Amino acid sequence: MNRRRAPVLMAVAIAAVIFIVIPAGSGFLVDLWWFREIGFQVVFLKELLARTLLFLIAGAVAFASLQLTLRIAQRGVVPDPVLIHVGESAPPLDVSRAAHRLRSPLAIVLGLLFGLGATASWDTVLQWMHRTPFGVTDPVFGRDVGYYVFTLPLISLVLGLLSTLAVLALISTLPVYFFRGDVVIAPRRLRIEPA
């Protein structure tokens, strides 16, 4: 079995290197050489650092919150577990136990995707970190105009990321509650257990 899988895994690894690593690495090197040539290598490195930190922070927050949400959704004993019969000789598959085993991998994958999505907003974060007052106040609210240029976009970004995270948590926990039997959909009726 391992001899049969080795060529397939080798082919997948070679394809990943050809189609993912080489294009990403070549784009990175071209950008680095161009910024170095015009004397702005510091700008490129600051962007790279901001992207990396955003990925790590947003991914860690998403992983921790999704892991916690899924753990809370899977707590307690399942009164009527959903069993799927795969075959006559195989024992039935308990879907709630399988979901319990998939909790960490799902949280990791969604955390990585969330972190990758957050890296696109590196410029908003850097603009807020290096904000300067404009010296002109808004006549209605009495705030410096720099607040609307630098701080308000960051607040909007954080609220957008938090709402995305809430939707991800909702989407990932609905199947858990359904397969636990806590949400039962019947004709003309929806029953939700207190848990």
CSV table of C-alpha atoms in Angstrom, one decimal:
chain,number,residue,atom,x,y,z
A,1,MET,CA,0.0,0.0,0.0
A,2,ASN,CA,2.8,2.4,0.9
A,3,ARG,CA,4.6,1.6,-2.4
A,4,ARG,CA,1.5,2.6,-4.3
A,5,ARG,CA,1.0,5.8,-2.4
A,6,ALA,CA,4.6,7.0,-2.7
A,7,PRO,CA,4.5,8.0,-6.5
A,8,VAL,CA,1.1,9.8,-6.0
A,9,LEU,CA,2.5,11.8,-3.0
A,10,MET,CA,5.7,12.5,-5.0
A,11,ALA,CA,3.6,13.8,-7.9
A,12,VAL,CA,1.5,16.0,-5.6
A,13,ALA,CA,4.6,17.4,-4.0
A,14,ILE,CA,6.2,18.1,-7.4
A,15,ALA,CA,3.0,19.8,-8.7
A,16,ALA,CA,2.8,21.9,-5.5
A,17,VAL,CA,6.4,23.1,-6.0
A,18,ILE,CA,5.8,23.8,-9.7
A,19,PHE,CA,2.5,25.6,-9.4
A,20,ILE,CA,2.6,27.2,-5.9
A,21,VAL,CA,6.1,27.6,-4.5
A,22,ILE,CA,8.0,28.6,-7.7
A,23,PRO,CA,5.5,31.4,-8.7
A,24,ALA,CA,5.2,32.7,-5.2
A,25,GLY,CA,8.9,32.6,-4.7
A,26,SER,CA,9.7,34.3,-8.0
A,27,GLY,CA,7.2,37.1,-7.4
A,28,PHE,CA,8.7,37.6,-3.9
A,29,LEU,CA,12.3,37.8,-5.3
A,30,VAL,CA,11.3,40.2,-8.1
A,31,ASP,CA,9.6,42.5,-5.6
A,32,LEU,CA,12.5,42.4,-3.2
A,33,TRP,CA,15.0,43.1,-6.0
A,34,TRP,CA,12.9,46.0,-7.4
A,35,PHE,CA,12.5,47.6,-3.9
A,36,ARG,CA,16.2,47.1,-3.3
A,37,GLU,CA,17.1,48.7,-6.6
A,38,ILE,CA,15.1,51.9,-6.0
A,39,GLY,CA,16.4,52.1,-2.4
A,40,PHE,CA,13.2,51.2,-0.6
A,41,GLN,CA,14.0,47.8,0.7
A,42,VAL,CA,12.8,49.0,4.2
A,43,VAL,CA,9.3,49.6,2.8
A,44,PHE,CA,9.1,46.1,1.4
A,45,LEU,CA,10.3,44.5,4.6
A,46,LYS,CA,7.9,46.6,6.6
A,47,GLU,CA,5.0,45.4,4.4
A,48,LEU,CA,6.2,41.8,4.7
A,49,LEU,CA,6.4,42.1,8.5
A,50,ALA,CA,3.0,43.6,8.7
A,51,ARG,CA,1.5,40.9,6.5
A,52,THR,CA,3.2,38.2,8.6
A,53,LEU,CA,2.0,39.6,11.9
A,54,LEU,CA,-1.5,40.1,10.7
A,55,PHE,CA,-1.6,36.5,9.5
A,56,LEU,CA,-0.3,35.2,12.8
A,57,ILE,CA,-2.5,37.3,15.0
A,58,ALA,CA,-5.7,37.0,13.0
A,59,GLY,CA,-5.1,33.2,12.4
A,60,ALA,CA,-4.4,32.6,16.1
A,61,VAL,CA,-7.5,34.6,17.2
A,62,ALA,CA,-9.7,32.7,14.7
A,63,PHE,CA,-8.3,29.3,15.6
A,64,ALA,CA,-8.8,30.0,19.4
A,65,SER,CA,-12.3,31.3,19.0
A,66,LEU,CA,-13.4,28.5,16.6
A,67,GLN,CA,-11.8,25.9,18.8
A,68,LEU,CA,-13.6,27.2,21.8
A,69,THR,CA,-16.9,27.6,20.0
A,70,LEU,CA,-16.7,24.0,18.6
A,71,ARG,CA,-15.7,22.7,22.1
A,72,ILE,CA,-18.7,24.4,23.7
A,73,ALA,CA,-21.0,23.0,20.9
A,74,GLN,CA,-19.7,19.5,21.5
A,75,ARG,CA,-19.9,19.4,25.3
A,76,GLY,CA,-22.0,16.9,27.2
A,77,VAL,CA,-23.4,13.6,26.3
A,78,VAL,CA,-25.2,13.1,23.0
A,79,PRO,CA,-28.7,11.7,23.9
A,80,ASP,CA,-29.5,10.3,20.5
A,81,PRO,CA,-26.4,10.2,18.3
A,82,VAL,CA,-26.8,10.0,14.5
A,83,LEU,CA,-25.4,6.7,13.3
A,84,ILE,CA,-24.6,6.1,9.6
A,85,HIS,CA,-24.4,2.5,8.5
A,86,VAL,CA,-21.5,2.2,6.0
A,87,GLY,CA,-21.8,-1.5,5.3
A,88,GLU,CA,-23.1,-4.8,6.7
A,89,SER,CA,-19.9,-6.0,8.2
A,90,ALA,CA,-18.7,-2.5,9.4
A,91,PRO,CA,-19.9,-1.0,12.6
A,92,PRO,CA,-22.1,2.1,12.3
A,93,LEU,CA,-20.3,5.4,12.2
A,94,ASP,CA,-21.2,7.9,15.0
A,95,VAL,CA,-21.2,11.2,13.3
A,96,SER,CA,-20.9,13.2,16.6
A,97,ARG,CA,-17.7,11.4,17.5
A,98,ALA,CA,-16.3,12.0,14.0
A,99,ALA,CA,-17.1,15.7,14.3
A,100,HIS,CA,-15.3,15.7,17.7
A,101,ARG,CA,-12.2,14.3,16.0
A,102,LEU,CA,-12.4,16.9,13.2
A,103,ARG,CA,-12.7,19.9,15.6
A,104,SER,CA,-9.0,20.8,15.7
A,105,PRO,CA,-8.3,20.3,12.0
A,106,LEU,CA,-11.3,22.3,11.0
A,107,ALA,CA,-10.3,25.1,13.4
A,108,ILE,CA,-6.7,25.1,12.0
A,109,VAL,CA,-7.9,25.2,8.4
A,110,LEU,CA,-10.4,28.0,9.0
A,111,GLY,CA,-7.8,29.9,11.1
A,112,LEU,CA,-5.3,29.7,8.3
A,113,LEU,CA,-7.8,30.9,5.7
A,114,PHE,CA,-9.0,33.7,8.1
A,115,GLY,CA,-5.3,34.8,8.6
A,116,LEU,CA,-4.7,34.8,4.9
A,117,GLY,CA,-7.7,36.9,4.3
A,118,ALA,CA,-6.6,39.4,7.0
A,119,THR,CA,-3.2,39.9,5.4
A,120,ALA,CA,-4.8,41.9,2.6
A,121,SER,CA,-5.5,44.8,5.0
A,122,TRP,CA,-1.8,45.4,5.9
A,123,ASP,CA,-1.9,49.0,4.5
A,124,THR,CA,-4.9,50.0,6.7
A,125,VAL,CA,-3.1,48.7,9.8
A,126,LEU,CA,0.2,50.5,8.9
A,127,GLN,CA,-1.6,53.7,8.1
A,128,TRP,CA,-3.2,53.6,11.5
A,129,MET,CA,0.1,52.8,13.3
A,130,HIS,CA,1.8,55.8,11.6
A,131,ARG,CA,-1.1,58.2,11.7
A,132,THR,CA,-0.5,61.9,12.1
A,133,PRO,CA,-3.0,64.6,13.0
A,134,PHE,CA,-4.1,66.8,10.1
A,135,GLY,CA,-4.5,69.9,12.3
A,136,VAL,CA,-8.0,70.5,11.0
A,137,THR,CA,-11.0,69.6,13.1
A,138,ASP,CA,-14.4,68.3,11.9
A,139,PRO,CA,-17.0,71.1,12.5
A,140,VAL,CA,-19.8,68.6,13.4
A,141,PHE,CA,-18.1,66.2,15.9
A,142,GLY,CA,-14.9,68.2,16.7
A,143,ARG,CA,-12.5,65.4,15.8
A,144,ASP,CA,-9.3,65.8,13.9
A,145,VAL,CA,-9.8,64.8,10.2
A,146,GLY,CA,-7.0,62.3,10.7
A,147,TYR,CA,-9.4,60.2,12.7
A,148,TYR,CA,-11.6,59.7,9.6
A,149,VAL,CA,-8.6,58.9,7.4
A,150,PHE,CA,-6.7,56.6,9.7
A,151,THR,CA,-8.7,55.3,12.7
A,152,LEU,CA,-12.2,54.9,11.3
A,153,PRO,CA,-11.0,52.5,8.5
A,154,LEU,CA,-9.2,50.4,11.1
A,155,ILE,CA,-12.4,50.2,13.2
A,156,SER,CA,-14.4,49.2,10.2
A,157,LEU,CA,-11.8,46.5,9.3
A,158,VAL,CA,-11.8,45.1,12.9
A,159,LEU,CA,-15.7,45.0,12.9
A,160,GLY,CA,-15.7,43.3,9.5
A,161,LEU,CA,-13.2,40.7,10.6
A,162,LEU,CA,-15.2,40.0,13.8
A,163,SER,CA,-18.4,39.6,11.9
A,164,THR,CA,-16.7,37.3,9.4
A,165,LEU,CA,-15.4,35.3,12.4
A,166,ALA,CA,-18.9,35.1,13.9
A,167,VAL,CA,-20.4,33.8,10.6
A,168,LEU,CA,-17.6,31.2,10.4
A,169,ALA,CA,-18.4,30.1,13.9
A,170,LEU,CA,-22.1,29.9,13.2
A,171,ILE,CA,-21.5,27.9,10.0
A,172,SER,CA,-19.1,25.5,11.7
A,173,THR,CA,-21.4,24.9,14.7
A,174,LEU,CA,-24.7,24.4,13.0
A,175,PRO,CA,-23.8,20.9,11.6
A,176,VAL,CA,-22.5,19.9,15.1
A,177,TYR,CA,-25.8,20.8,16.7
A,178,PHE,CA,-27.7,19.1,13.9
A,179,PHE,CA,-25.8,15.8,14.2
A,180,ARG,CA,-26.0,15.9,18.0
A,181,GLY,CA,-29.7,15.9,17.7
A,182,ASP,CA,-30.0,19.3,19.4
A,183,VAL,CA,-31.6,20.9,16.3
A,184,VAL,CA,-34.4,18.7,14.8
A,185,ILE,CA,-36.1,19.8,11.6
A,186,ALA,CA,-39.5,18.2,11.2
A,187,PRO,CA,-42.3,19.0,8.8
A,188,ARG,CA,-43.8,22.3,9.9
A,189,ARG,CA,-41.7,22.3,13.0
A,190,LEU,CA,-38.3,23.2,14.2
A,191,ARG,CA,-37.2,21.9,17.6
A,192,ILE,CA,-34.1,23.3,19.3
A,193,GLU,CA,-32.9,21.7,22.6
A,194,PRO,CA,-31.9,24.1,25.4
A,195,ALA,CA,-28.3,22.9,25.2
